PDB file of C-alpha atoms in Angstrom:
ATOM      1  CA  UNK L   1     -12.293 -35.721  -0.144  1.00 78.00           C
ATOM      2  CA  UNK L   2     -11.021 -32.444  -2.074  1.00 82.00           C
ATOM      3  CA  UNK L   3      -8.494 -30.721  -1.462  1.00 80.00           C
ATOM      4  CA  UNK L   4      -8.358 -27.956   0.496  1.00 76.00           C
ATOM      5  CA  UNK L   5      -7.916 -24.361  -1.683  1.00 74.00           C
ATOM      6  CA  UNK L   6      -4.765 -23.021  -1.992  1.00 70.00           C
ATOM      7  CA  UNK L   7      -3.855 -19.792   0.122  1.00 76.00           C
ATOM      8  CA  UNK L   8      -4.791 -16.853  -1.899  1.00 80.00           C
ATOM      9  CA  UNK L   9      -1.262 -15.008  -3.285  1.00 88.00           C
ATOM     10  CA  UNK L  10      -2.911 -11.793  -4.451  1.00 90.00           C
ATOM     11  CA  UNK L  11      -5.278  -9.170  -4.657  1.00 94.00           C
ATOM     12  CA  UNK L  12      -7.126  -8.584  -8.077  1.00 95.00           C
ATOM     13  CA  UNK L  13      -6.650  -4.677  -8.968  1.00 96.00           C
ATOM     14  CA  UNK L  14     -10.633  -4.445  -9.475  1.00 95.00           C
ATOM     15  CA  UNK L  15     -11.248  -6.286  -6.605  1.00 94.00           C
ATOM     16  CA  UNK L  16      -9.967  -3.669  -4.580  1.00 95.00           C
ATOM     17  CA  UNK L  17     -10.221  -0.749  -6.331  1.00 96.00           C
ATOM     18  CA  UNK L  18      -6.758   0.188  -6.713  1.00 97.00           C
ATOM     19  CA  UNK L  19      -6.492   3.163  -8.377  1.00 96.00           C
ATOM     20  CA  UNK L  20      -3.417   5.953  -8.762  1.00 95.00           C
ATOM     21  CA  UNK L  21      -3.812   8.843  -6.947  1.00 92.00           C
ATOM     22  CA  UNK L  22      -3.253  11.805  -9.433  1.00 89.00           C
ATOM     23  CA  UNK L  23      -2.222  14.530  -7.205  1.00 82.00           C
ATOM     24  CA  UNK L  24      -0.991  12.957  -3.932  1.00 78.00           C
ATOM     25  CA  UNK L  25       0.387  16.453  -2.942  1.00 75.00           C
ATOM     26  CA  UNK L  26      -2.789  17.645  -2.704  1.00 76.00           C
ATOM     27  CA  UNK L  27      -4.581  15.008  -0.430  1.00 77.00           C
ATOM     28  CA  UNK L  28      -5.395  16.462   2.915  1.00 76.00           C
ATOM     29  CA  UNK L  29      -3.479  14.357   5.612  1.00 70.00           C
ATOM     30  CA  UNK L  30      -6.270  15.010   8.414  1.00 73.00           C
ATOM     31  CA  UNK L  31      -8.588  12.558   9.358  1.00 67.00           C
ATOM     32  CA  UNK L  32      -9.256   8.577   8.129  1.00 72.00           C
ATOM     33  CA  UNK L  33     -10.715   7.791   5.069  1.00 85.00           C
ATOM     34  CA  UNK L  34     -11.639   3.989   3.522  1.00 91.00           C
ATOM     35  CA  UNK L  35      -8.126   3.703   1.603  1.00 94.00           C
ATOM     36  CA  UNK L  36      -4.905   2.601   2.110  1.00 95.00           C
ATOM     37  CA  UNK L  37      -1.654   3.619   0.497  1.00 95.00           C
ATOM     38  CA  UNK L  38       1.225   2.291  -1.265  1.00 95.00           C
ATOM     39  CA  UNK L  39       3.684   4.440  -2.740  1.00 94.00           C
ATOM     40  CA  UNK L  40       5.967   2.913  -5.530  1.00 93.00           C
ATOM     41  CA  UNK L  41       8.303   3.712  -8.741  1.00 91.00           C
ATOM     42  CA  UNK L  42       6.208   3.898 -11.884  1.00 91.00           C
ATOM     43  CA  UNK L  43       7.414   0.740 -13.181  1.00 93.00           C
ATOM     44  CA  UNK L  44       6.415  -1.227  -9.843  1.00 94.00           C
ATOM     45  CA  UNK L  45       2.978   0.768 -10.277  1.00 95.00           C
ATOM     46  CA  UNK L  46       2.239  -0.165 -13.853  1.00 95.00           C
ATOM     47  CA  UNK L  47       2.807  -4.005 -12.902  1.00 96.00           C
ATOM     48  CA  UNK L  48       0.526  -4.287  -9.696  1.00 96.00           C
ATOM     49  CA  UNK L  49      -1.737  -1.886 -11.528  1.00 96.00           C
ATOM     50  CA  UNK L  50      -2.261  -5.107 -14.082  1.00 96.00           C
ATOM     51  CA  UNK L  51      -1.583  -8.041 -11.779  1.00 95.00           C
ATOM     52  CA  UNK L  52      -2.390  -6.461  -8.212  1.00 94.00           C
ATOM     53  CA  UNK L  53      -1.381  -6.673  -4.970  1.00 95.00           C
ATOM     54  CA  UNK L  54       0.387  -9.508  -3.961  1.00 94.00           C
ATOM     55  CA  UNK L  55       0.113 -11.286  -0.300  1.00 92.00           C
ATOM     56  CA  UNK L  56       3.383 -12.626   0.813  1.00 89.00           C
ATOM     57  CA  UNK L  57       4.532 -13.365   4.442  1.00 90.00           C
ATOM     58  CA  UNK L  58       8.363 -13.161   3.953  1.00 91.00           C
ATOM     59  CA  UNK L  59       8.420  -9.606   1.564  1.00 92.00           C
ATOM     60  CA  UNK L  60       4.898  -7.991   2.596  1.00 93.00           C
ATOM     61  CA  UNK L  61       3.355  -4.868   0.972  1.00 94.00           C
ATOM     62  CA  UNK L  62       4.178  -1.842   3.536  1.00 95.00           C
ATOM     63  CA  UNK L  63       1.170   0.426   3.523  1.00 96.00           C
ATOM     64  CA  UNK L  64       0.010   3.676   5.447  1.00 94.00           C
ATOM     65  CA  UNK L  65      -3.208   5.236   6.058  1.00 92.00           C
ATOM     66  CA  UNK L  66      -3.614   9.411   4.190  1.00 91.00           C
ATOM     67  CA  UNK L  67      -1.509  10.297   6.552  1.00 89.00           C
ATOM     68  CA  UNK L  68       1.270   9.017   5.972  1.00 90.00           C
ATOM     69  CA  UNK L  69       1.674   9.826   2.340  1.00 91.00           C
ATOM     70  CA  UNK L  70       3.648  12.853   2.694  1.00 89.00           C
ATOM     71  CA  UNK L  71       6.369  11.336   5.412  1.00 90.00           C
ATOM     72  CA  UNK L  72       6.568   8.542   3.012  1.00 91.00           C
ATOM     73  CA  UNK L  73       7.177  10.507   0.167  1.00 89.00           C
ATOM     74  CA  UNK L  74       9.723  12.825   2.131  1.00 88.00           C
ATOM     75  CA  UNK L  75      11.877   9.152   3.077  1.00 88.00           C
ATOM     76  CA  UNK L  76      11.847   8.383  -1.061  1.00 86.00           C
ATOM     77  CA  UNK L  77      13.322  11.997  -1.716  1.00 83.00           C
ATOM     78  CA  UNK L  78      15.836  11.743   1.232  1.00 82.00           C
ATOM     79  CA  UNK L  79      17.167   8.283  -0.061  1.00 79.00           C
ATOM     80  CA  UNK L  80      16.979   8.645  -3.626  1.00 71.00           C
ATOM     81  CA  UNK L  81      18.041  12.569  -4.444  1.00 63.00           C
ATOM     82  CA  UNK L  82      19.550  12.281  -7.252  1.00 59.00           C
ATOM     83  CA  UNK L  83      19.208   8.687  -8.300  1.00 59.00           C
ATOM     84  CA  UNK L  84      16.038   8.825  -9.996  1.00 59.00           C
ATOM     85  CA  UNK L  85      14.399  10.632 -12.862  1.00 60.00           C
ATOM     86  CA  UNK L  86      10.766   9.384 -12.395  1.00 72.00           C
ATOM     87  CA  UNK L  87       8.536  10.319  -9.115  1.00 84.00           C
ATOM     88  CA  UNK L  88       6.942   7.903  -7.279  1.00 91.00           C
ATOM     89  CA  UNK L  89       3.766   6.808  -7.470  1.00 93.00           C
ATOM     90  CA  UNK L  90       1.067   6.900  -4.533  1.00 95.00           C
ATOM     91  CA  UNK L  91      -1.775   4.164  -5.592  1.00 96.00           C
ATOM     92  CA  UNK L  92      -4.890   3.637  -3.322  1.00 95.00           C
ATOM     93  CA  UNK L  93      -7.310   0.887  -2.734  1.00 96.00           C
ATOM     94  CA  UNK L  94     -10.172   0.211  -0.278  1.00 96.00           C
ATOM     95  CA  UNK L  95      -9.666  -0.738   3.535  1.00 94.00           C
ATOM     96  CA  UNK L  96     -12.289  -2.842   4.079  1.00 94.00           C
ATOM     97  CA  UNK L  97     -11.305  -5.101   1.039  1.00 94.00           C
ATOM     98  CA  UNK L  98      -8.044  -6.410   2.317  1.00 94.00           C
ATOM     99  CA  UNK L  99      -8.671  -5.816   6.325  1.00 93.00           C
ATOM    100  CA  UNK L 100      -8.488  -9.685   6.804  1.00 92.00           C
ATOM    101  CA  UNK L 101      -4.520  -9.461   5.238  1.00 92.00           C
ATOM    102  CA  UNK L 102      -3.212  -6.925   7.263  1.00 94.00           C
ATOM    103  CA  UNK L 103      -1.088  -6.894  10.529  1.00 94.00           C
ATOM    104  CA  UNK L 104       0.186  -3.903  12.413  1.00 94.00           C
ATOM    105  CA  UNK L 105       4.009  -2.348  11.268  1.00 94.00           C
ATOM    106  CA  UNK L 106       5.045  -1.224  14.480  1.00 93.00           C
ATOM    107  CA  UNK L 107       8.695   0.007  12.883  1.00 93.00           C
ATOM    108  CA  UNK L 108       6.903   2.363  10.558  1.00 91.00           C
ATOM    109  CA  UNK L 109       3.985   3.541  12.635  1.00 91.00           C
ATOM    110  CA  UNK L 110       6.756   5.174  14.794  1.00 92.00           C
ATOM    111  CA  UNK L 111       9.254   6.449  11.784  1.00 90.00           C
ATOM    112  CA  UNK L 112       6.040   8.243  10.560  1.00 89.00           C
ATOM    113  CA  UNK L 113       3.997   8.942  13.205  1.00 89.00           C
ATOM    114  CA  UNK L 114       1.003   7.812  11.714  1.00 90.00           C
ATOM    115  CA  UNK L 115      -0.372   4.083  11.198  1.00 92.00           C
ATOM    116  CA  UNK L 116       0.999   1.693   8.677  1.00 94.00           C
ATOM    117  CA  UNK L 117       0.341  -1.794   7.932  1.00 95.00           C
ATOM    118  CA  UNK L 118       1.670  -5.118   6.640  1.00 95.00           C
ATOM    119  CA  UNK L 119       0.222  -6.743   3.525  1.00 94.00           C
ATOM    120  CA  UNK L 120       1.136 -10.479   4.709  1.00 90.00           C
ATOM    121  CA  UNK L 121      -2.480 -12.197   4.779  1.00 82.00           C
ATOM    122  CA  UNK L 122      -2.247 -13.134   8.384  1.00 67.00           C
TER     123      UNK L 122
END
C-alpha cells in the first residue's frame, strides 16, 4: 500500500496570490474583502515572496483581515521606534485559498479589535 502524503508545510506564492500591497496607508479599513494580511520586515517579505507562506503548528503565520492593517502597523511603530531603518511590509493573498489552514487568534482579535487568524493548517 503507499504511503500516505506528507502534510503540506507551505503555501506556493502563486498559489495564493500573494502579492505586496504598495500603499497600505491608503487601503480603506471598512468592510471585508477576499484577502488576508501579513505585515513583515522587508527581508522576511522578500523570502516568503519566493518560497511562500509556510504552515507550522508550533510558530504560525499571524494574519488580520483590511482592517487590521493600520492597528498592526501602529504595534510595529510603538515597539520598534527607533530600531529600524526599513518599514514594514503589508503583503496580501486570497482568503478562500488558505481557509482550510486557518484557526481563530482570539489574543489578537481583541488587541485590535478586528479579526485575525492563525496560519497553523488545522
Amino acid at each position: 500500500m503507499p504511503l500516505p502524503p506528507l502534510p503540506r508545510s507551505h503555501f506556493l506564492p502563486d498559489e495564493i496570490r500573494l502579492s505586496v500591497v504598495p500603499a497600505p496607508e491608503k487601503i480603506q479599513p471598512e468592510g471585508e474583502d477576499a484577502f488576508l494580511y501579513l505585515v513583515v520586515s522587508q527581508d522576511r517579505a522578500g523570502h516568503l515572496m519566493a518560497t511562500g507562506l509556510p504552515i507550522n503548528r508550533r510558530s504560525p503565520l499571524m494574519v488580520t483581515e483590511r482592517s487590521g492593517i493600520m492597528f498592526w502597523l501602529a504595534k510595529i511603530a510603538d515597539t520598534t521606534a527607533g530600531d529600524s531603518d526599513t518599514s514594514p511590509v503589508v503583503l496580501r493573498f486570497k482568503r478562500s485559498l488558505v481557509a482550510q489552514a486557518l484557526e481563530q487568534d482570539p489574543d489578537h482579535t481583541a488587541e485590535f479589535s478586528t479579526p485575525c487568524y492563525l496560519l497553523s493548517g488545522n
